[in-house]
């Protein structure tokens, strides 16, 4: 498959011919996170001329845009007389357009400039019993998209078609990293979000990953499984003690006594297997009237449950290709060498190429190298550890 690299400005206008003399390309797509990539080029003058601050790099694979976004380091130039490296090399570090979204925070009053925000109360941007997709789209639109102040708006960024996914959620956010707020809303329903260049627009889309465990399967026997790693550790907490309370300014306006406290405990079943571990979670300005304290407890428990981690690295084959047969966030199945089948989410997909026709490869990471806390995954890790122990004992 042919790969082309193009440079555009922030309005998506192509700046010149496709880049030539490139090698060592890596372009990684990430689930609910900005992608990242790098490429090294021969520093021809006509190439370096395009590598200006504010411009974007677009990776096109087989006539489809694989990834496009801002160059975070447009030029890292190197020349060495002893290496006879005329005219030298230049390395670009780039991201995808979701990185521009990640560069914004949530304003409590998004229609006002920062200096004009309310100074008399700790106002929050609140959504109550609202569809998760709607919340994410609204947050992006009003903080950096078409509904944002002109100074905060990302060029060419628009909202994609409504996918009709997600359940009702509640959210209170105040000067929080925008993608953190989006991830909070997306987590319960397993939603994904992404940016995608289409023509002269950058689409921001929310989507529901698919369960492909019946069709997207990886194993050593199928030739598409490269490595497996796993770990297991005790829970950081089994009881999340969530303490909240109303905003004093809001209470005064409603004739209620100040500093009304609210308490909720959210527990897991992990204490039966391990032991009870309590953790205090403070949710200032919230009550459980709309379930926000419970939601914060559930999110905290997701980080604190038994710390199991499975990471498998897969590789594209003719029968199963990333971006074609499965995508970021999809649930896939991995058959481990022990015979155990693990189901987990596609966390990242990486395209690497050396510039030759034979030097292209696509790999995916299923699961997470960081600690994850799915109850079913913890059980799988225990089963896997037992089986490996039995194999070692027999050996």
mmCIF file of C-alpha atoms in Angstrom:
data_model
loop_
_atom_site.group_PDB
_atom_site.id
_atom_site.type_symbol
_atom_site.label_atom_id
_atom_site.label_comp_id
_atom_site.label_asym_id
_atom_site.label_seq_id
_atom_site.Cartn_x
_atom_site.Cartn_y
_atom_site.Cartn_z
ATOM 1 C CA UNK A 1 0.000 0.000 0.000
ATOM 2 C CA UNK A 2 1.288 3.447 -0.913
ATOM 3 C CA UNK A 3 1.920 6.076 1.769
ATOM 4 C CA UNK A 4 2.046 9.815 1.081
ATOM 5 C CA UNK A 5 2.858 12.667 3.452
ATOM 6 C CA UNK A 6 1.351 16.116 2.917
ATOM 7 C CA UNK A 7 1.730 19.436 4.712
ATOM 8 C CA UNK A 8 -1.301 21.715 5.132
ATOM 9 C CA UNK A 9 -1.827 24.963 6.980
ATOM 10 C CA UNK A 10 -4.327 25.177 9.845
ATOM 11 C CA UNK A 11 -7.105 25.839 7.310
ATOM 12 C CA UNK A 12 -6.253 22.499 5.616
ATOM 13 C CA UNK A 13 -4.781 24.141 2.512
ATOM 14 C CA UNK A 14 -2.034 21.940 1.011
ATOM 15 C CA UNK A 15 1.315 23.759 1.055
ATOM 16 C CA UNK A 16 3.222 21.956 -1.681
ATOM 17 C CA UNK A 17 3.998 18.625 -3.265
ATOM 18 C CA UNK A 18 4.029 15.414 -1.200
ATOM 19 C CA UNK A 19 7.109 15.157 1.012
ATOM 20 C CA UNK A 20 9.976 13.202 -0.482
ATOM 21 C CA UNK A 21 12.978 11.478 1.044
ATOM 22 C CA UNK A 22 11.113 10.366 4.166
ATOM 23 C CA UNK A 23 11.842 7.331 6.366
ATOM 24 C CA UNK A 24 11.232 5.985 9.883
ATOM 25 C CA UNK A 25 7.572 6.953 9.944
ATOM 26 C CA UNK A 26 5.512 6.110 13.025
ATOM 27 C CA UNK A 27 1.859 7.225 13.353
ATOM 28 C CA UNK A 28 -0.057 5.948 16.391
ATOM 29 C CA UNK A 29 -3.819 6.358 16.799
ATOM 30 C CA UNK A 30 -5.051 6.221 20.425
ATOM 31 C CA UNK A 31 -8.460 5.547 21.966
ATOM 32 C CA UNK A 32 -9.921 8.707 23.556
ATOM 33 C CA UNK A 33 -6.480 10.347 23.446
ATOM 34 C CA UNK A 34 -4.551 12.407 20.890
ATOM 35 C CA UNK A 35 -2.461 10.330 18.516
ATOM 36 C CA UNK A 36 1.285 10.788 18.147
ATOM 37 C CA UNK A 37 3.848 10.317 15.419
ATOM 38 C CA UNK A 38 7.238 11.173 14.010
ATOM 39 C CA UNK A 39 9.036 10.972 10.680
ATOM 40 C CA UNK A 40 12.553 11.734 9.451
ATOM 41 C CA UNK A 41 13.127 13.422 6.093
ATOM 42 C CA UNK A 42 16.070 14.496 3.967
ATOM 43 C CA UNK A 43 16.307 18.245 4.530
ATOM 44 C CA UNK A 44 15.732 19.340 0.943
ATOM 45 C CA UNK A 45 15.032 23.110 0.822
ATOM 46 C CA UNK A 46 11.614 22.589 -0.774
ATOM 47 C CA UNK A 47 10.714 20.206 2.049
ATOM 48 C CA UNK A 48 11.963 22.370 4.925
ATOM 49 C CA UNK A 49 10.131 25.348 3.463
ATOM 50 C CA UNK A 50 6.809 23.650 4.267
ATOM 51 C CA UNK A 51 7.730 22.777 7.867
ATOM 52 C CA UNK A 52 6.502 25.982 9.475
ATOM 53 C CA UNK A 53 4.862 26.598 12.895
ATOM 54 C CA UNK A 54 1.101 26.096 12.834
ATOM 55 C CA UNK A 55 1.144 23.737 9.847
ATOM 56 C CA UNK A 56 -0.175 20.166 9.934
ATOM 57 C CA UNK A 57 1.203 16.834 8.732
ATOM 58 C CA UNK A 58 -1.236 14.478 7.001
ATOM 59 C CA UNK A 59 -0.430 10.769 6.581
ATOM 60 C CA UNK A 60 -2.305 9.204 3.658
ATOM 61 C CA UNK A 61 -2.325 5.410 3.378
ATOM 62 C CA UNK A 62 -3.880 3.715 0.369
ATOM 63 C CA UNK A 63 -5.659 6.981 -0.623
ATOM 64 C CA UNK A 64 -7.261 7.311 2.847
ATOM 65 C CA UNK A 65 -6.161 9.726 5.579
ATOM 66 C CA UNK A 66 -4.620 7.634 8.344
ATOM 67 C CA UNK A 67 -3.849 10.548 10.652
ATOM 68 C CA UNK A 68 -3.543 14.295 10.377
ATOM 69 C CA UNK A 69 -2.777 17.036 12.831
ATOM 70 C CA UNK A 70 -0.426 19.739 14.093
ATOM 71 C CA UNK A 71 3.343 19.449 14.010
ATOM 72 C CA UNK A 72 4.394 19.837 17.629
ATOM 73 C CA UNK A 73 8.064 19.958 16.619
ATOM 74 C CA UNK A 74 8.183 20.959 12.952
ATOM 75 C CA UNK A 75 11.953 20.900 12.653
ATOM 76 C CA UNK A 76 14.668 18.978 14.472
ATOM 77 C CA UNK A 77 17.566 19.431 12.055
ATOM 78 C CA UNK A 78 20.792 17.404 12.062
ATOM 79 C CA UNK A 79 23.894 17.518 9.880
ATOM 80 C CA UNK A 80 27.202 15.712 10.376
ATOM 81 C CA UNK A 81 30.272 16.303 8.225
ATOM 82 C CA UNK A 82 31.742 12.896 9.062
ATOM 83 C CA UNK A 83 28.518 11.166 7.972
ATOM 84 C CA UNK A 84 28.610 12.928 4.596
ATOM 85 C CA UNK A 85 24.927 13.651 5.173
ATOM 86 C CA UNK A 86 24.299 16.464 2.672
ATOM 87 C CA UNK A 87 21.920 18.275 3.048
ATOM 88 C CA UNK A 88 21.235 16.727 6.479
ATOM 89 C CA UNK A 89 18.031 15.395 7.978
ATOM 90 C CA UNK A 90 15.030 16.923 9.683
ATOM 91 C CA UNK A 91 12.728 15.031 12.058
ATOM 92 C CA UNK A 92 9.105 16.048 12.606
ATOM 93 C CA UNK A 93 7.069 15.223 15.706
ATOM 94 C CA UNK A 94 3.328 15.503 15.155
ATOM 95 C CA UNK A 95 -0.046 14.623 16.638
ATOM 96 C CA UNK A 96 -3.603 14.315 15.366
ATOM 97 C CA UNK A 97 -6.184 17.087 15.516
ATOM 98 C CA UNK A 98 -7.576 15.793 18.817
ATOM 99 C CA UNK A 99 -4.444 17.346 20.370
ATOM 100 C CA UNK A 100 -5.848 20.783 19.533
ATOM 101 C CA UNK A 101 -9.063 19.883 21.362
ATOM 102 C CA UNK A 102 -6.981 18.650 24.304
ATOM 103 C CA UNK A 103 -5.383 22.085 24.526
ATOM 104 C CA UNK A 104 -8.590 23.647 25.897
ATOM 105 C CA UNK A 105 -10.253 23.693 29.324
ATOM 106 C CA UNK A 106 -13.930 23.822 30.273
ATOM 107 C CA UNK A 107 -15.161 27.345 31.006
ATOM 108 C CA UNK A 108 -18.025 27.575 33.539
ATOM 109 C CA UNK A 109 -19.464 30.323 31.327
ATOM 110 C CA UNK A 110 -18.246 29.443 27.837
ATOM 111 C CA UNK A 111 -19.972 32.423 26.222
ATOM 112 C CA UNK A 112 -17.675 34.773 28.195
ATOM 113 C CA UNK A 113 -13.950 35.388 27.935
ATOM 114 C CA UNK A 114 -11.778 34.106 30.770
ATOM 115 C CA UNK A 115 -11.366 37.538 32.375
ATOM 116 C CA UNK A 116 -15.170 37.981 32.381
ATOM 117 C CA UNK A 117 -16.000 34.764 34.262
ATOM 118 C CA UNK A 118 -18.171 35.077 37.391
ATOM 119 C CA UNK A 119 -16.063 36.318 40.303
ATOM 120 C CA UNK A 120 -18.701 36.107 43.048
ATOM 121 C CA UNK A 121 -19.324 32.332 43.021
ATOM 122 C CA UNK A 122 -17.516 29.162 42.024
ATOM 123 C CA UNK A 123 -19.868 28.670 39.111
ATOM 124 C CA UNK A 124 -19.754 25.330 37.253
ATOM 125 C CA UNK A 125 -20.879 24.174 33.838
ATOM 126 C CA UNK A 126 -23.532 21.609 34.734
ATOM 127 C CA UNK A 127 -25.497 19.002 32.812
ATOM 128 C CA UNK A 128 -28.224 16.992 34.552
ATOM 129 C CA UNK A 129 -29.749 13.763 33.177
ATOM 130 C CA UNK A 130 -28.491 14.576 29.675
ATOM 131 C CA UNK A 131 -27.455 12.161 26.928
ATOM 132 C CA UNK A 132 -23.709 11.432 27.124
ATOM 133 C CA UNK A 133 -23.065 12.083 23.434
ATOM 134 C CA UNK A 134 -24.915 15.386 23.688
ATOM 135 C CA UNK A 135 -22.776 16.465 26.667
ATOM 136 C CA UNK A 136 -19.494 15.629 24.906
ATOM 137 C CA UNK A 137 -20.525 17.375 21.683
ATOM 138 C CA UNK A 138 -21.705 20.446 23.597
ATOM 139 C CA UNK A 139 -18.507 20.670 25.647
ATOM 140 C CA UNK A 140 -16.366 20.549 22.509
ATOM 141 C CA UNK A 141 -18.577 22.941 20.553
ATOM 142 C CA UNK A 142 -18.708 25.649 23.213
ATOM 143 C CA UNK A 143 -15.035 25.464 24.249
ATOM 144 C CA UNK A 144 -13.205 25.065 20.932
ATOM 145 C CA UNK A 145 -15.722 24.254 18.193
ATOM 146 C CA UNK A 146 -18.298 26.192 16.157
ATOM 147 C CA UNK A 147 -20.101 27.430 19.296
ATOM 148 C CA UNK A 148 -16.949 28.772 20.984
ATOM 149 C CA UNK A 149 -15.721 32.339 21.239
ATOM 150 C CA UNK A 150 -13.799 33.301 18.096
ATOM 151 C CA UNK A 151 -10.480 33.482 19.959
ATOM 152 C CA UNK A 152 -10.897 29.885 21.233
ATOM 153 C CA UNK A 153 -12.255 28.316 18.053
ATOM 154 C CA UNK A 154 -10.189 25.699 16.191
ATOM 155 C CA UNK A 155 -10.052 26.374 12.486
ATOM 156 C CA UNK A 156 -12.232 24.080 10.353
ATOM 157 C CA UNK A 157 -13.444 22.073 13.369
ATOM 158 C CA UNK A 158 -17.122 21.084 13.121
ATOM 159 C CA UNK A 159 -19.333 18.509 14.801
ATOM 160 C CA UNK A 160 -19.903 15.302 12.828
ATOM 161 C CA UNK A 161 -23.248 13.585 12.447
ATOM 162 C CA UNK A 162 -25.088 12.609 15.609
ATOM 163 C CA UNK A 163 -24.511 8.908 16.295
ATOM 164 C CA UNK A 164 -27.385 8.519 18.781
ATOM 165 C CA UNK A 165 -25.282 6.701 21.388
ATOM 166 C CA UNK A 166 -24.875 6.826 25.151
ATOM 167 C CA UNK A 167 -27.205 6.964 28.144
ATOM 168 C CA UNK A 168 -28.216 9.910 30.312
ATOM 169 C CA UNK A 169 -25.475 11.292 32.558
ATOM 170 C CA UNK A 170 -24.829 14.254 34.840
ATOM 171 C CA UNK A 171 -21.661 16.343 34.863
ATOM 172 C CA UNK A 172 -20.297 19.372 36.711
ATOM 173 C CA UNK A 173 -17.057 20.811 35.356
ATOM 174 C CA UNK A 174 -15.059 23.948 36.066
ATOM 175 C CA UNK A 175 -11.740 24.873 34.442
ATOM 176 C CA UNK A 176 -10.994 21.190 33.831
ATOM 177 C CA UNK A 177 -8.981 19.832 30.870
ATOM 178 C CA UNK A 178 -11.605 19.419 28.155
ATOM 179 C CA UNK A 179 -10.729 15.838 27.244
ATOM 180 C CA UNK A 180 -10.781 14.825 30.928
ATOM 181 C CA UNK A 181 -14.400 15.992 31.141
ATOM 182 C CA UNK A 182 -15.222 14.178 27.897
ATOM 183 C CA UNK A 183 -13.618 10.961 29.139
ATOM 184 C CA UNK A 184 -15.592 11.163 32.392
ATOM 185 C CA UNK A 185 -18.846 11.279 30.462
ATOM 186 C CA UNK A 186 -17.788 8.617 27.949
ATOM 187 C CA UNK A 187 -16.457 6.059 30.436
ATOM 188 C CA UNK A 188 -19.662 4.408 31.680
ATOM 189 C CA UNK A 189 -21.033 3.697 28.198
ATOM 190 C CA UNK A 190 -17.606 2.882 26.744
ATOM 191 C CA UNK A 191 -18.018 5.626 24.138
ATOM 192 C CA UNK A 192 -15.194 6.784 21.931
ATOM 193 C CA UNK A 193 -14.524 10.186 20.384
ATOM 194 C CA UNK A 194 -12.136 11.277 17.658
ATOM 195 C CA UNK A 195 -11.264 13.889 15.077
ATOM 196 C CA UNK A 196 -11.239 13.035 11.395
ATOM 197 C CA UNK A 197 -10.349 15.154 8.379
ATOM 198 C CA UNK A 198 -13.010 15.013 5.666
ATOM 199 C CA UNK A 199 -12.441 17.324 2.723
ATOM 200 C CA UNK A 200 -11.861 20.846 4.038
ATOM 201 C CA UNK A 201 -13.277 20.123 7.510
ATOM 202 C CA UNK A 202 -12.105 18.470 10.712
ATOM 203 C CA UNK A 203 -14.983 16.415 12.095
ATOM 204 C CA UNK A 204 -15.331 15.784 15.818
ATOM 205 C CA UNK A 205 -17.275 12.553 16.276
ATOM 206 C CA UNK A 206 -18.631 10.517 19.185
ATOM 207 C CA UNK A 207 -19.146 6.810 18.505
ATOM 208 C CA UNK A 208 -19.986 3.486 20.146
ATOM 209 C CA UNK A 209 -17.222 0.881 19.678
ATOM 210 C CA UNK A 210 -18.401 -2.511 18.463
ATOM 211 C CA UNK A 211 -18.239 -5.956 20.052
ATOM 212 C CA UNK A 212 -16.185 -7.891 17.492
ATOM 213 C CA UNK A 213 -15.148 -10.803 19.678
ATOM 214 C CA UNK A 214 -16.726 -13.280 17.238
ATOM 215 C CA UNK A 215 -15.003 -11.914 14.133
ATOM 216 C CA UNK A 216 -11.833 -10.079 15.259
ATOM 217 C CA UNK A 217 -9.679 -12.765 16.883
ATOM 218 C CA UNK A 218 -5.938 -12.872 17.417
ATOM 219 C CA UNK A 219 -3.696 -15.844 18.193
ATOM 220 C CA UNK A 220 -0.246 -17.212 17.504
ATOM 221 C CA UNK A 221 -1.834 -19.858 15.285
ATOM 222 C CA UNK A 222 -3.498 -17.208 13.131
ATOM 223 C CA UNK A 223 -0.168 -15.421 12.764
ATOM 224 C CA UNK A 224 -1.462 -12.091 14.071
ATOM 225 C CA UNK A 225 -0.364 -12.162 17.745
ATOM 226 C CA UNK A 226 3.137 -10.893 18.556
ATOM 227 C CA UNK A 227 3.395 -10.597 22.348
ATOM 228 C CA UNK A 228 1.484 -10.887 25.654
ATOM 229 C CA UNK A 229 2.190 -9.305 29.063
ATOM 230 C CA UNK A 230 0.122 -9.345 32.245
ATOM 231 C CA UNK A 231 0.275 -8.234 35.890
ATOM 232 C CA UNK A 232 -2.004 -8.489 38.955
ATOM 233 C CA UNK A 233 -2.082 -6.537 42.262
ATOM 234 C CA UNK A 234 -4.391 -5.768 45.198
ATOM 235 C CA UNK A 235 -7.130 -3.103 45.041
ATOM 236 C CA UNK A 236 -6.287 0.453 46.058
ATOM 237 C CA UNK A 237 -9.796 0.824 47.503
ATOM 238 C CA UNK A 238 -12.903 -1.318 47.892
ATOM 239 C CA UNK A 239 -15.126 1.363 49.478
ATOM 240 C CA UNK A 240 -15.273 4.841 47.983
ATOM 241 C CA UNK A 241 -16.583 7.221 50.659
ATOM 242 C CA UNK A 242 -17.844 10.161 48.631
ATOM 243 C CA UNK A 243 -18.353 13.450 50.475
ATOM 244 C CA UNK A 244 -20.137 16.316 48.753
ATOM 245 C CA UNK A 245 -22.197 19.361 49.524
ATOM 246 C CA UNK A 246 -24.123 22.216 47.959
ATOM 247 C CA UNK A 247 -22.464 25.383 46.729
ATOM 248 C CA UNK A 248 -22.913 27.934 49.586
ATOM 249 C CA UNK A 249 -23.840 30.740 47.181
ATOM 250 C CA UNK A 250 -26.527 28.572 45.573
ATOM 251 C CA UNK A 251 -27.844 27.560 49.003
ATOM 252 C CA UNK A 252 -28.150 31.168 50.105
ATOM 253 C CA UNK A 253 -30.181 31.988 47.025
ATOM 254 C CA UNK A 254 -32.480 29.044 47.727
ATOM 255 C CA UNK A 255 -32.962 29.881 51.417
ATOM 256 C CA UNK A 256 -31.177 26.708 52.547
ATOM 257 C CA UNK A 257 -28.700 26.459 55.424
ATOM 258 C CA UNK A 258 -25.057 26.818 54.356
ATOM 259 C CA UNK A 259 -22.607 23.917 54.043
ATOM 260 C CA UNK A 260 -25.203 21.158 53.697
ATOM 261 C CA UNK A 261 -23.205 17.940 53.508
ATOM 262 C CA UNK A 262 -23.988 14.808 51.500
ATOM 263 C CA UNK A 263 -22.417 11.371 51.871
ATOM 264 C CA UNK A 264 -22.530 8.301 49.650
ATOM 265 C CA UNK A 265 -20.609 5.026 49.836
ATOM 266 C CA UNK A 266 -19.889 3.036 46.696
ATOM 267 C CA UNK A 267 -18.443 -0.429 47.220
ATOM 268 C CA UNK A 268 -17.124 -3.252 45.098
ATOM 269 C CA UNK A 269 -17.133 -6.985 45.616
ATOM 270 C CA UNK A 270 -13.338 -7.028 45.757
ATOM 271 C CA UNK A 271 -13.311 -6.850 49.578
ATOM 272 C CA UNK A 272 -14.537 -10.463 49.717
ATOM 273 C CA UNK A 273 -11.515 -11.656 47.753
ATOM 274 C CA UNK A 274 -8.939 -9.264 49.240
ATOM 275 C CA UNK A 275 -9.841 -7.012 52.215
ATOM 276 C CA UNK A 276 -11.667 -3.758 52.916
ATOM 277 C CA UNK A 277 -9.815 -0.592 51.902
ATOM 278 C CA UNK A 278 -11.534 2.781 52.382
ATOM 279 C CA UNK A 279 -10.828 5.940 50.404
ATOM 280 C CA UNK A 280 -12.327 9.406 50.815
ATOM 281 C CA UNK A 281 -13.480 11.089 47.616
ATOM 282 C CA UNK A 282 -14.345 14.787 47.895
ATOM 283 C CA UNK A 283 -16.900 16.136 45.409
ATOM 284 C CA UNK A 284 -17.317 19.760 46.369
ATOM 285 C CA UNK A 285 -20.471 21.475 45.197
ATOM 286 C CA UNK A 286 -22.306 18.209 44.449
ATOM 287 C CA UNK A 287 -25.094 16.243 46.067
ATOM 288 C CA UNK A 288 -26.501 12.875 45.121
ATOM 289 C CA UNK A 289 -29.823 14.417 44.071
ATOM 290 C CA UNK A 290 -28.956 13.739 40.437
ATOM 291 C CA UNK A 291 -26.560 10.863 41.094
ATOM 292 C CA UNK A 292 -23.307 12.814 40.751
ATOM 293 C CA UNK A 293 -21.808 11.548 44.017
ATOM 294 C CA UNK A 294 -22.575 7.981 43.031
ATOM 295 C CA UNK A 295 -21.082 8.629 39.599
ATOM 296 C CA UNK A 296 -17.887 10.010 41.160
ATOM 297 C CA UNK A 297 -17.705 6.948 43.414
ATOM 298 C CA UNK A 298 -18.108 4.584 40.476
ATOM 299 C CA UNK A 299 -15.373 6.415 38.537
ATOM 300 C CA UNK A 300 -13.040 6.292 41.546
ATOM 301 C CA UNK A 301 -13.758 2.598 42.022
ATOM 302 C CA UNK A 302 -12.843 2.002 38.401
ATOM 303 C CA UNK A 303 -9.354 3.328 39.159
ATOM 304 C CA UNK A 304 -8.999 1.568 42.505
ATOM 305 C CA UNK A 305 -10.314 -1.953 41.876
ATOM 306 C CA UNK A 306 -7.866 -4.922 41.730
ATOM 307 C CA UNK A 307 -5.018 -3.769 39.538
ATOM 308 C CA UNK A 308 -4.891 -6.215 36.651
ATOM 309 C CA UNK A 309 -3.170 -5.403 33.388
ATOM 310 C CA UNK A 310 -3.065 -7.334 30.135
ATOM 311 C CA UNK A 311 -1.286 -6.007 27.090
ATOM 312 C CA UNK A 312 -1.159 -7.894 23.814
ATOM 313 C CA UNK A 313 0.412 -6.632 20.617
ATOM 314 C CA UNK A 314 -1.135 -7.758 17.361
ATOM 315 C CA UNK A 315 -0.164 -7.363 13.726
ATOM 316 C CA UNK A 316 -2.201 -6.821 10.560
ATOM 317 C CA UNK A 317 -2.815 -9.754 8.200
ATOM 318 C CA UNK A 318 -4.723 -9.978 4.937
ATOM 319 C CA UNK A 319 -7.719 -11.424 6.799
ATOM 320 C CA UNK A 320 -7.814 -8.935 9.682
ATOM 321 C CA UNK A 321 -6.770 -5.308 9.152
ATOM 322 C CA UNK A 322 -6.870 -2.350 11.511
ATOM 323 C CA UNK A 323 -9.133 0.448 10.335
ATOM 324 C CA UNK A 324 -10.919 -1.946 8.012
ATOM 325 C CA UNK A 325 -12.041 -4.943 10.087
ATOM 326 C CA UNK A 326 -11.711 -3.335 13.527
ATOM 327 C CA UNK A 327 -11.079 0.133 14.969
ATOM 328 C CA UNK A 328 -10.054 1.931 18.143
ATOM 329 C CA UNK A 329 -12.195 1.015 21.123
ATOM 330 C CA UNK A 330 -13.661 -2.141 19.583
ATOM 331 C CA UNK A 331 -13.839 -5.232 21.785
ATOM 332 C CA UNK A 332 -11.791 -8.054 20.259
ATOM 333 C CA UNK A 333 -10.687 -11.535 21.340
ATOM 334 C CA UNK A 334 -7.141 -12.734 21.926
ATOM 335 C CA UNK A 335 -6.345 -16.454 22.272
ATOM 336 C CA UNK A 336 -3.277 -16.687 24.488
ATOM 337 C CA UNK A 337 -0.637 -19.412 24.071
ATOM 338 C CA UNK A 338 -2.091 -21.133 27.162
ATOM 339 C CA UNK A 339 -5.412 -21.577 25.351
ATOM 340 C CA UNK A 340 -7.195 -18.944 27.458
ATOM 341 C CA UNK A 341 -9.264 -16.402 25.487
ATOM 342 C CA UNK A 342 -9.107 -12.766 26.624
ATOM 343 C CA UNK A 343 -11.582 -10.120 25.503
ATOM 344 C CA UNK A 344 -10.445 -6.512 25.690
ATOM 345 C CA UNK A 345 -10.492 -3.128 23.975
ATOM 346 C CA UNK A 346 -8.217 -1.946 21.139
ATOM 347 C CA UNK A 347 -6.287 0.895 22.821
ATOM 348 C CA UNK A 348 -3.972 1.995 20.028
ATOM 349 C CA UNK A 349 -3.113 1.270 16.404
ATOM 350 C CA UNK A 350 0.311 2.157 15.001
ATOM 351 C CA UNK A 351 1.468 2.476 11.404
ATOM 352 C CA UNK A 352 5.227 2.234 10.858
ATOM 353 C CA UNK A 353 7.098 2.467 7.561
ATOM 354 C CA UNK A 354 10.688 2.929 6.417
ATOM 355 C CA UNK A 355 9.892 4.434 3.026
ATOM 356 C CA UNK A 356 10.262 1.227 1.042
ATOM 357 C CA UNK A 357 7.433 -0.818 -0.428
ATOM 358 C CA UNK A 358 8.212 -3.737 1.902
ATOM 359 C CA UNK A 359 8.822 -1.728 5.071
ATOM 360 C CA UNK A 360 5.224 -1.041 6.158
ATOM 361 C CA UNK A 361 3.584 -2.578 9.224
ATOM 362 C CA UNK A 362 0.444 -2.006 11.295
ATOM 363 C CA UNK A 363 0.248 -3.178 14.910
ATOM 364 C CA UNK A 364 -2.450 -2.793 17.557
ATOM 365 C CA UNK A 365 -2.344 -2.869 21.353
ATOM 366 C CA UNK A 366 -5.282 -4.747 22.860
ATOM 367 C CA UNK A 367 -5.705 -4.018 26.555
ATOM 368 C CA UNK A 368 -3.581 -1.528 28.427
ATOM 369 C CA UNK A 369 -0.044 -1.527 29.729
ATOM 370 C CA UNK A 370 -1.315 0.631 32.609
ATOM 371 C CA UNK A 371 -3.340 -0.982 35.386
ATOM 372 C CA UNK A 372 -6.916 -1.634 34.428
ATOM 373 C CA UNK A 373 -9.761 -2.684 36.690
ATOM 374 C CA UNK A 374 -12.376 -4.656 34.805
ATOM 375 C CA UNK A 375 -13.720 -7.374 37.107
ATOM 376 C CA UNK A 376 -13.830 -9.885 34.267
ATOM 377 C CA UNK A 377 -10.259 -8.998 33.327
ATOM 378 C CA UNK A 378 -9.075 -9.571 36.888
ATOM 379 C CA UNK A 379 -10.637 -13.031 36.809
ATOM 380 C CA UNK A 380 -8.960 -13.722 33.487
ATOM 381 C CA UNK A 381 -5.566 -12.723 34.859
ATOM 382 C CA UNK A 382 -6.026 -15.044 37.848
ATOM 383 C CA UNK A 383 -6.943 -17.894 35.525
ATOM 384 C CA UNK A 384 -3.967 -17.096 33.319
ATOM 385 C CA UNK A 385 -1.600 -16.985 36.299
ATOM 386 C CA UNK A 386 -2.910 -20.347 37.499
ATOM 387 C CA UNK A 387 -2.499 -21.955 34.077
ATOM 388 C CA UNK A 388 1.031 -20.607 33.665
ATOM 389 C CA UNK A 389 1.846 -21.899 37.138
ATOM 390 C CA UNK A 390 0.536 -25.347 36.216
ATOM 391 C CA UNK A 391 2.604 -25.360 33.024
ATOM 392 C CA UNK A 392 5.736 -24.390 34.981
ATOM 393 C CA UNK A 393 5.035 -27.049 37.620
ATOM 394 C CA UNK A 394 4.648 -29.745 34.959
ATOM 395 C CA UNK A 395 7.835 -28.621 33.316
#
